[in-house]
Short mmCIF file of C-alpha atoms in Angstrom, two decimals:
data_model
loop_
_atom_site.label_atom_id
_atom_site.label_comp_id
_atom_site.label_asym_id
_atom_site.label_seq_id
_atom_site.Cartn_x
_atom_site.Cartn_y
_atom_site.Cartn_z
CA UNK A 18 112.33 -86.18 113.09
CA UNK A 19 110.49 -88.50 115.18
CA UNK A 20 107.14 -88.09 115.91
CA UNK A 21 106.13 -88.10 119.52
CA UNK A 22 102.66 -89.78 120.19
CA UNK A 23 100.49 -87.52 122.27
CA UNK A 24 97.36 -90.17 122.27
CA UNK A 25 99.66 -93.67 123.47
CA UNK A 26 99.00 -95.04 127.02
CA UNK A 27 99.51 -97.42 129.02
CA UNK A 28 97.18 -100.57 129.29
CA UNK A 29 96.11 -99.52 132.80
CA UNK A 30 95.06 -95.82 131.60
CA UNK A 31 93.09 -97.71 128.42
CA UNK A 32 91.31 -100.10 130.73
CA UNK A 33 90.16 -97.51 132.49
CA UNK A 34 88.87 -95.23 130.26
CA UNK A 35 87.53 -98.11 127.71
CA UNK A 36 85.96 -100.94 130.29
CA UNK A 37 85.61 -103.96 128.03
CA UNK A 38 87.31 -102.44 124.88
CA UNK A 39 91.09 -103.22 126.43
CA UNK A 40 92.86 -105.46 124.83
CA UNK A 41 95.82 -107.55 126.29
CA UNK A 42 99.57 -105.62 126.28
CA UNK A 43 101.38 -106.70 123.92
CA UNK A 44 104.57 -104.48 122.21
CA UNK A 45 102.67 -102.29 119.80
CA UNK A 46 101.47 -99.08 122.18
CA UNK A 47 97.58 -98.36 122.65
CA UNK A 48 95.70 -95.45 122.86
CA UNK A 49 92.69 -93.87 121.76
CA UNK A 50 91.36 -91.68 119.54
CA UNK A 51 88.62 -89.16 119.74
CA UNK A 52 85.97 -88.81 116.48
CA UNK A 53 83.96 -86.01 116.06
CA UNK A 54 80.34 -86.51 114.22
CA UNK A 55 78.92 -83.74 112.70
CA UNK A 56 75.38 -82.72 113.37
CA UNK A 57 72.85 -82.80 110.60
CA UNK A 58 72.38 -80.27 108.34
CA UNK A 59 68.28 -79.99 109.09
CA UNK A 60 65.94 -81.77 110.56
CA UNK A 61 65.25 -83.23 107.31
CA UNK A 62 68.39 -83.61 105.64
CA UNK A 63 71.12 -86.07 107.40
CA UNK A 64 75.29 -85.34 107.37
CA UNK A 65 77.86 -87.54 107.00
CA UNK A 66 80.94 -88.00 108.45
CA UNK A 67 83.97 -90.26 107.55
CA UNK A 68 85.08 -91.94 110.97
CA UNK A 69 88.59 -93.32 110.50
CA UNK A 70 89.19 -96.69 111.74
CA UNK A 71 93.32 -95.95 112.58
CA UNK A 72 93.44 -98.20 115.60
CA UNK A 73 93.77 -101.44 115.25
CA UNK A 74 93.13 -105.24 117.29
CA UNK A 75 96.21 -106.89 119.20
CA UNK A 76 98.63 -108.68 117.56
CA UNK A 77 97.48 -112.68 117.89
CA UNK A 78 100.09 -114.31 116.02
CA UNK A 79 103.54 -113.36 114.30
CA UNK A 80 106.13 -115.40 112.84
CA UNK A 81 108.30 -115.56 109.62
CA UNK A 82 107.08 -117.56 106.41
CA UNK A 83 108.98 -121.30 105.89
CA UNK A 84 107.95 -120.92 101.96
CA UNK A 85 108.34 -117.95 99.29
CA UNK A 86 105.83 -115.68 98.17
CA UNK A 87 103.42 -116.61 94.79
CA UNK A 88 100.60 -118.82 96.75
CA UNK A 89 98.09 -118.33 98.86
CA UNK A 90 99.68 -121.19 101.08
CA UNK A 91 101.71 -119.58 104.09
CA UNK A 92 103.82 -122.46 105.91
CA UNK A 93 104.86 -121.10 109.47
CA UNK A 94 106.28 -123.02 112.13
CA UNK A 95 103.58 -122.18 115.52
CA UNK A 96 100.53 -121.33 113.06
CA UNK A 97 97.10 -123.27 114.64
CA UNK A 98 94.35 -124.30 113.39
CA UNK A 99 91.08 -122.60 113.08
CA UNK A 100 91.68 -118.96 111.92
CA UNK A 101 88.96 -117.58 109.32
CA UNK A 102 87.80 -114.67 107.68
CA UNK A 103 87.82 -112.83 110.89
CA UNK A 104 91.26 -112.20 110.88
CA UNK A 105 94.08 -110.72 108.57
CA UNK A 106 97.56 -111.74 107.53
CA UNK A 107 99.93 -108.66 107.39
CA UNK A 108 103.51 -108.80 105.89
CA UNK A 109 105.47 -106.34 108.53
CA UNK A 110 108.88 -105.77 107.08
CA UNK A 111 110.62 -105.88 104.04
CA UNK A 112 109.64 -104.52 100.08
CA UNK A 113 106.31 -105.90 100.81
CA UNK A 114 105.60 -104.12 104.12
CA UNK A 115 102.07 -103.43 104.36
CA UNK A 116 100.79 -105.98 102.38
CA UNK A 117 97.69 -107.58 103.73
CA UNK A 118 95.24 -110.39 102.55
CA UNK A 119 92.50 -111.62 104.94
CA UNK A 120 92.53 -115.49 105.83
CA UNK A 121 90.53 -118.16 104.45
CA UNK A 122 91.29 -120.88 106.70
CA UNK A 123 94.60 -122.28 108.64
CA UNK A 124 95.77 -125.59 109.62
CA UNK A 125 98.31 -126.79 112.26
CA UNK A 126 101.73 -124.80 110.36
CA UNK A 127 99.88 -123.81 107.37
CA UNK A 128 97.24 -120.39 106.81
CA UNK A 129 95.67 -120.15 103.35
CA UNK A 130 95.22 -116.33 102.62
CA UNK A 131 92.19 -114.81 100.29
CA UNK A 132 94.86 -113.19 98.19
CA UNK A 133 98.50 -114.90 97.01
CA UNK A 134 101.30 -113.65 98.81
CA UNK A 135 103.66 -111.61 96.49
CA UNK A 136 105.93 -113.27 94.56
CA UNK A 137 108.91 -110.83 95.95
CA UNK A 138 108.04 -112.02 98.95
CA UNK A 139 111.23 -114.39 99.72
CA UNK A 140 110.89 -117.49 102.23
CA UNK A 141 111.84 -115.82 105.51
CA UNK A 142 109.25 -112.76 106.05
CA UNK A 143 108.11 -111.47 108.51
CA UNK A 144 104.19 -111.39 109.32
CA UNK A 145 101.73 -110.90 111.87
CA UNK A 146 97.84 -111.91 112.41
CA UNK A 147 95.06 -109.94 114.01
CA UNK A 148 91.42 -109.84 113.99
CA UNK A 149 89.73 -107.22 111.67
CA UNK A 150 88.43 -104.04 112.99
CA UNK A 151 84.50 -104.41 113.32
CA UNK A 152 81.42 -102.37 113.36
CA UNK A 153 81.52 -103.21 117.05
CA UNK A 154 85.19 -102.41 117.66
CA UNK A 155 85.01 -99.18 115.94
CA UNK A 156 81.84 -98.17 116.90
CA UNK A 157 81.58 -99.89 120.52
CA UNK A 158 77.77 -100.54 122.02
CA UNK A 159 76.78 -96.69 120.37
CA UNK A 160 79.92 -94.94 121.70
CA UNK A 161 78.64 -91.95 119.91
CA UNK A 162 75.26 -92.12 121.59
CA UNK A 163 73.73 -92.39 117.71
CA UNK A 164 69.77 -91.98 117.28
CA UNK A 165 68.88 -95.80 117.49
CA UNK A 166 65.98 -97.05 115.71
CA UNK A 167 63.82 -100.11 113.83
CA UNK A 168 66.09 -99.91 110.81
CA UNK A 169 68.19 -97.30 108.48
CA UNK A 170 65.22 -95.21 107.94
CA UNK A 171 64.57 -94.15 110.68
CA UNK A 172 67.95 -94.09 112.88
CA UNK A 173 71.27 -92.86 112.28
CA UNK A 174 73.15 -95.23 109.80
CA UNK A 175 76.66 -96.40 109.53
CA UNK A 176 78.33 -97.01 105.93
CA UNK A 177 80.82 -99.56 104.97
CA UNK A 178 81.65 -99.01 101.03
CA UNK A 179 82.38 -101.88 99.22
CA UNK A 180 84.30 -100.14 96.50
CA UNK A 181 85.73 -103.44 94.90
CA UNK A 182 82.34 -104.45 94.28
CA UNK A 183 80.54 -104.20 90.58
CA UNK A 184 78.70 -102.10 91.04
CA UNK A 185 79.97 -99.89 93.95
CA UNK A 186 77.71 -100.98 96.78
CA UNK A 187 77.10 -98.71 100.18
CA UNK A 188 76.08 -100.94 103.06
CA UNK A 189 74.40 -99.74 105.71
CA UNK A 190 74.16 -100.74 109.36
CA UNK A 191 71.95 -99.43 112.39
CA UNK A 192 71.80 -99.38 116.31
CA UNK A 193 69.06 -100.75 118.17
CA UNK A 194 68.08 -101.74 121.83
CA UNK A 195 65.53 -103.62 123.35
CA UNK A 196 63.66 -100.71 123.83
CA UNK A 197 63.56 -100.18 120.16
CA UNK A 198 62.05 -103.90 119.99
CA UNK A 199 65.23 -105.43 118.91
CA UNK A 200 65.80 -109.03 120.72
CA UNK A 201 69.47 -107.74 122.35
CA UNK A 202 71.60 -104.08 121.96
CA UNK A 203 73.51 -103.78 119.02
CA UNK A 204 74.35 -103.64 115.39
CA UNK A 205 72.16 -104.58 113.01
CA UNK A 206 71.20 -104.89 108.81
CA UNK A 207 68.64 -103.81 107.37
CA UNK A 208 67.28 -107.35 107.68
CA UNK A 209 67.46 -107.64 111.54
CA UNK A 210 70.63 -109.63 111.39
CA UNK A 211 73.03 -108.89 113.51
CA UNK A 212 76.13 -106.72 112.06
CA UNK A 213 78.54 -106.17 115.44
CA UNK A 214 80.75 -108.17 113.75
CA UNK A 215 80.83 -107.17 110.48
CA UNK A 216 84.48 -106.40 109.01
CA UNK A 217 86.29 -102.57 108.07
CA UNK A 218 89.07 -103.25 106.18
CA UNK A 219 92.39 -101.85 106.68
CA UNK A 220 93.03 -98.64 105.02
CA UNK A 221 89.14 -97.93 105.33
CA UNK A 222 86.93 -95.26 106.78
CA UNK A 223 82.87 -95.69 107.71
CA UNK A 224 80.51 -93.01 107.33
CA UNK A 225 78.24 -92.01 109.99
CA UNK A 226 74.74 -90.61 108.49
CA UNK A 227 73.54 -88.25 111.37
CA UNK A 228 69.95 -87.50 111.29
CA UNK A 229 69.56 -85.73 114.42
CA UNK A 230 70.28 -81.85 114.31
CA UNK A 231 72.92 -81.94 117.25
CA UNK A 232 76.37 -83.03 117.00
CA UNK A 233 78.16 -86.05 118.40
CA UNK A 234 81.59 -87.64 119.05
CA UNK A 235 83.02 -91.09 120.64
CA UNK A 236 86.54 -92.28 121.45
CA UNK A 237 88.18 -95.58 119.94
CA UNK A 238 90.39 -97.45 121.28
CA UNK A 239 93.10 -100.26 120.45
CA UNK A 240 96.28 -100.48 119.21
CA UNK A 241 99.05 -98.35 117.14
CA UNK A 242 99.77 -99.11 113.96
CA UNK A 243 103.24 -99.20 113.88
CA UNK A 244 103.76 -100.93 109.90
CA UNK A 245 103.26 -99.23 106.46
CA UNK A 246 99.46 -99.70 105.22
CA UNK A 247 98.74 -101.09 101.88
CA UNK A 248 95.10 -98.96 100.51
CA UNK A 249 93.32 -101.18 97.66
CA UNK A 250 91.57 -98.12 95.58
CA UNK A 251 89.36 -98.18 92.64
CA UNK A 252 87.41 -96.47 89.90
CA UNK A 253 84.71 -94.34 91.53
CA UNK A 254 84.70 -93.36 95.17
CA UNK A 255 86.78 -94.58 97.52
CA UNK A 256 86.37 -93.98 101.52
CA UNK A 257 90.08 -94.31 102.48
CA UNK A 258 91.76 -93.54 106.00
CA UNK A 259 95.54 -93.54 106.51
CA UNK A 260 95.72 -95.59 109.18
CA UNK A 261 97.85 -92.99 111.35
CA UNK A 262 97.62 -92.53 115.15
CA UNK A 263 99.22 -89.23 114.37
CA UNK A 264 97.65 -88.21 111.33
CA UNK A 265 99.53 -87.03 108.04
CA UNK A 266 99.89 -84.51 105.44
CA UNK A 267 98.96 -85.26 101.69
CA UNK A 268 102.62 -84.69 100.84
CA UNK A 269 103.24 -87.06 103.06
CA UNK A 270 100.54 -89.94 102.76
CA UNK A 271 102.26 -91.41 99.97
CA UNK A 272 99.30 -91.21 97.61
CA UNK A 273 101.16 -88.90 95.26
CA UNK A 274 103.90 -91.32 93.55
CA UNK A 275 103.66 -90.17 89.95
CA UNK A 276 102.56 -93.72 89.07
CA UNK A 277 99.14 -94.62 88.56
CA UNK A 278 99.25 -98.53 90.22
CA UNK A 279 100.67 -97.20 93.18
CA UNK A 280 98.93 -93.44 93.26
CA UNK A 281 96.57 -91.09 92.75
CA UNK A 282 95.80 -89.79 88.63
CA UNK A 283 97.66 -86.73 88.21
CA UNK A 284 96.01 -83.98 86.05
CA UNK A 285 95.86 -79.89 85.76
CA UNK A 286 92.77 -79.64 87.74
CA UNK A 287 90.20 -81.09 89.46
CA UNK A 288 88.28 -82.09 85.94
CA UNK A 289 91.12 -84.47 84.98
CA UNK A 290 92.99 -85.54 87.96
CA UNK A 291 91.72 -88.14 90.65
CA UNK A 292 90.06 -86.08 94.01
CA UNK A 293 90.71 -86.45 97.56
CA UNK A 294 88.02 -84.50 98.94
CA UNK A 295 87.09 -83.94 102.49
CA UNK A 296 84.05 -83.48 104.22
CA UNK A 297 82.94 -79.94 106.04
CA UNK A 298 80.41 -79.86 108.77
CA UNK A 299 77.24 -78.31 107.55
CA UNK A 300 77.13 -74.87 107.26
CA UNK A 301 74.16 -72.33 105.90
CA UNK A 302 71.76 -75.16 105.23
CA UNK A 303 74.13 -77.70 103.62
CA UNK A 304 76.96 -79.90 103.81
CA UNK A 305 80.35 -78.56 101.53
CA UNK A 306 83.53 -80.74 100.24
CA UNK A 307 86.95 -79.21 100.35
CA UNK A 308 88.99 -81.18 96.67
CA UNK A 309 92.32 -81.26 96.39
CA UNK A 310 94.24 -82.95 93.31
CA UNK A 311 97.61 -83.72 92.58
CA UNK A 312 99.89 -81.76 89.86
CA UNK A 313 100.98 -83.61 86.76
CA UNK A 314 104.61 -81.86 86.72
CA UNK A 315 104.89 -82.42 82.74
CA UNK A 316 102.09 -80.76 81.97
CA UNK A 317 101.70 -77.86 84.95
CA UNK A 318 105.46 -77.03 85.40
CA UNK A 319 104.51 -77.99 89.00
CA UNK A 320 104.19 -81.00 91.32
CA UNK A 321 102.49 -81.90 94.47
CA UNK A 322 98.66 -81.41 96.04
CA UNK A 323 96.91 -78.49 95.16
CA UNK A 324 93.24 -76.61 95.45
CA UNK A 325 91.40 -75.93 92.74
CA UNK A 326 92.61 -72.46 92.89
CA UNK A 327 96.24 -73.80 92.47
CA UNK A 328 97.52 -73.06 95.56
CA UNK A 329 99.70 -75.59 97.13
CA UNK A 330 98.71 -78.31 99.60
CA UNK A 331 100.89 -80.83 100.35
CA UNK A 332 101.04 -79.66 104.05
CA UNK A 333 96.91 -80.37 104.19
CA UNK A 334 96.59 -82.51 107.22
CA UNK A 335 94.42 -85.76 107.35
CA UNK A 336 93.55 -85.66 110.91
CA UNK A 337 93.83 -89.50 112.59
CA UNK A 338 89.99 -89.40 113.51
CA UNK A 339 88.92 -88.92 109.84
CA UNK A 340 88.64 -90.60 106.91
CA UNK A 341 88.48 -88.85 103.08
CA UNK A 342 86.89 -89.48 100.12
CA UNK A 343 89.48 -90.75 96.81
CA UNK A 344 87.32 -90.11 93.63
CA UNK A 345 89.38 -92.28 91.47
CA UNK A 346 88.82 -91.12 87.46
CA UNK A 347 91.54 -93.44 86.73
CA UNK A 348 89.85 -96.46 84.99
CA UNK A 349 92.87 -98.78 86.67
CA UNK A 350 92.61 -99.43 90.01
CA UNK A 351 95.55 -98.84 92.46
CA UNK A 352 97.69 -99.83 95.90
CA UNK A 353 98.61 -96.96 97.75
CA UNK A 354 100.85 -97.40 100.77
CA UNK A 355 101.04 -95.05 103.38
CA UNK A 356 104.22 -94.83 105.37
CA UNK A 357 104.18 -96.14 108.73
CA UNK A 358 103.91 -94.11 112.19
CA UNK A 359 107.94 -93.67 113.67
CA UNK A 360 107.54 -93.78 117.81
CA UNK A 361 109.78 -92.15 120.26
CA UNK A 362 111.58 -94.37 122.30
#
């Protein structure tokens, strides 16, 4: 069945209700998404929420490779000059779909990606480039109307995890105005640099650390992803988002695959099996998760998500304005790939 989506409209309707967040038309539709933010659970103890960045920047660039996969070197015949770490190369068809590295550098017919191209990949595939989503992007100029501040300890934060990293590092950004002292409105370090432009992967969610006892939401805005989304996952915690304009079920998110490179670590409970846990809003003085694992069939007689009680999940939705925690037990890491969103013509 195709899925119809409620949230895509047209480039007029998103100019109007996101100012200077529109981007130009091109095919992929745009839309917008609105993101709850839960309200702290005192006034002395913050909540977090895992904002989902699903929407995505404009296409800039797309094209088919002139070479085969294996380097790092992708000839195409209209690539320019000048593209950096700002923007991402995406394979959109084929085995590979999905696959993403972000660029290093490009010359006239040539971009150099971070990561080597798959060696599958055959001369002749399909690709696209766009910018990264950004603090800014996601977050617009406070969207959410957060608690701005001096620095992280004493306004509301916003988390990028850098799960790759040894060890797992949290980084943590703030809003501030010239009211606040800071020299212009916007995002900033801890150090007073500026952050609007720092970068949130594909396949990523932030999380919001509300500090203020009443609850919040903002709308993003940009474009549909319309390709399957490759998820880089790792030992520990892992703040994933599908990438889904219309959201999708853990039996469908393609995280369950039964192999551990390309999938979550099945087990017979939550001690043994990798988590995907979401977050609750705060209730009775603190802030609960909700775990779900995924049934090793050999060893359960049964297969699919499940509760801790056992009962069956696969039809759990992850909503496309929130993100959800993958605490990965597996000491591998993995590439999940999500399927991609089907539109209604």
């Amino acid at each position: 069945m195709k899925t119809k989506l409620s949230l895509i409209i047209s480039a007029t309707t998103l100019a109007a209700v996101s100012g200077s967040y529109a981007q130009t038309a091109v095919t992929d539709p745009v839309g917008y998404i609105t993101h709850p933010i839960n309200a702290a659970v005192s006034a002395t103890i913050p909540s977090v929420t895992l904002v989902a960045a699903t929407l995505v920047n404009k296409t800039d660039f797309a094209a088919v490779t002139v070479n085969a996969g294996g380097t790092a070197s992708v000839e195409a015949t209209g690539a320019t000059a000048g593209l950096d770490e700002s923007s991402y190369l995406e394979i959109k068809s084929g085995p590979n779909e999905g696959w993403w590295s972000t660029i290093q550098s490009s010359t006239a017919g040539t971009i150099t990606t971070k990561d080597a191209l798959p060696a599958s990949a055959g001369a002749g595939t399909s690709f696209i480039v766009r910018k990264h989503m950004t603090i800014l992007g996601l977050m617009g100029a406070n969207a959410a109307g957060l608690d701005t501040g001096t620095g992280t300890d004493n306004a509301d934060e916003v988390q990028i995890l850098d799960s790759g990293s040894t060890p797992q590092a949290v980084r943590s950004y703030f809003y501030a105005t010239g009211a606040d002292g800071a020299p212009t409105d916007g995002w900033f370090d801890p150090g007073g640099g500026s952050a609007d432009n720092v970068a949130i992967v594909p396949g990523t969610a932030v999380q919001v650390v509300r500090k203020l006892t009443s609850g919040a939401s903002m709308i993003s805005v940009g474009h549909v992803k319309t390709t399957k989304t490759q998820i880089d996952v790792f030992t520990g915690t892992n703040w994933i988002a599908p990438m889904r304009a219309t959201g999708v079920t853990l039996g469908a998110s393609g995280f369950n695959t039964g192999v551990t490179t390309t999938g979550v670590l099945q087990g017979t409970s939550t001690a043994d099996a990798d988590e995907i846990q979401f977050l609750l809003a705060p209730s009775g003085g603190s802030q609960a998760l909700l775990t779900f694992f995924a049934a090793d069939a050999a060893a359960t007689g049964a297969s699919g998500f499940f509760d801790p009680g056992t009962n069956s999940q696969d039809d759990k939705n992850v909503p496309e304005y929130e993100g959800v925690i993958l605490s990965r037990k597996s000491p591998t890491a993995a590439i999940l790939t999500v399927p991609a969103v089907t539109i209604a013509p």
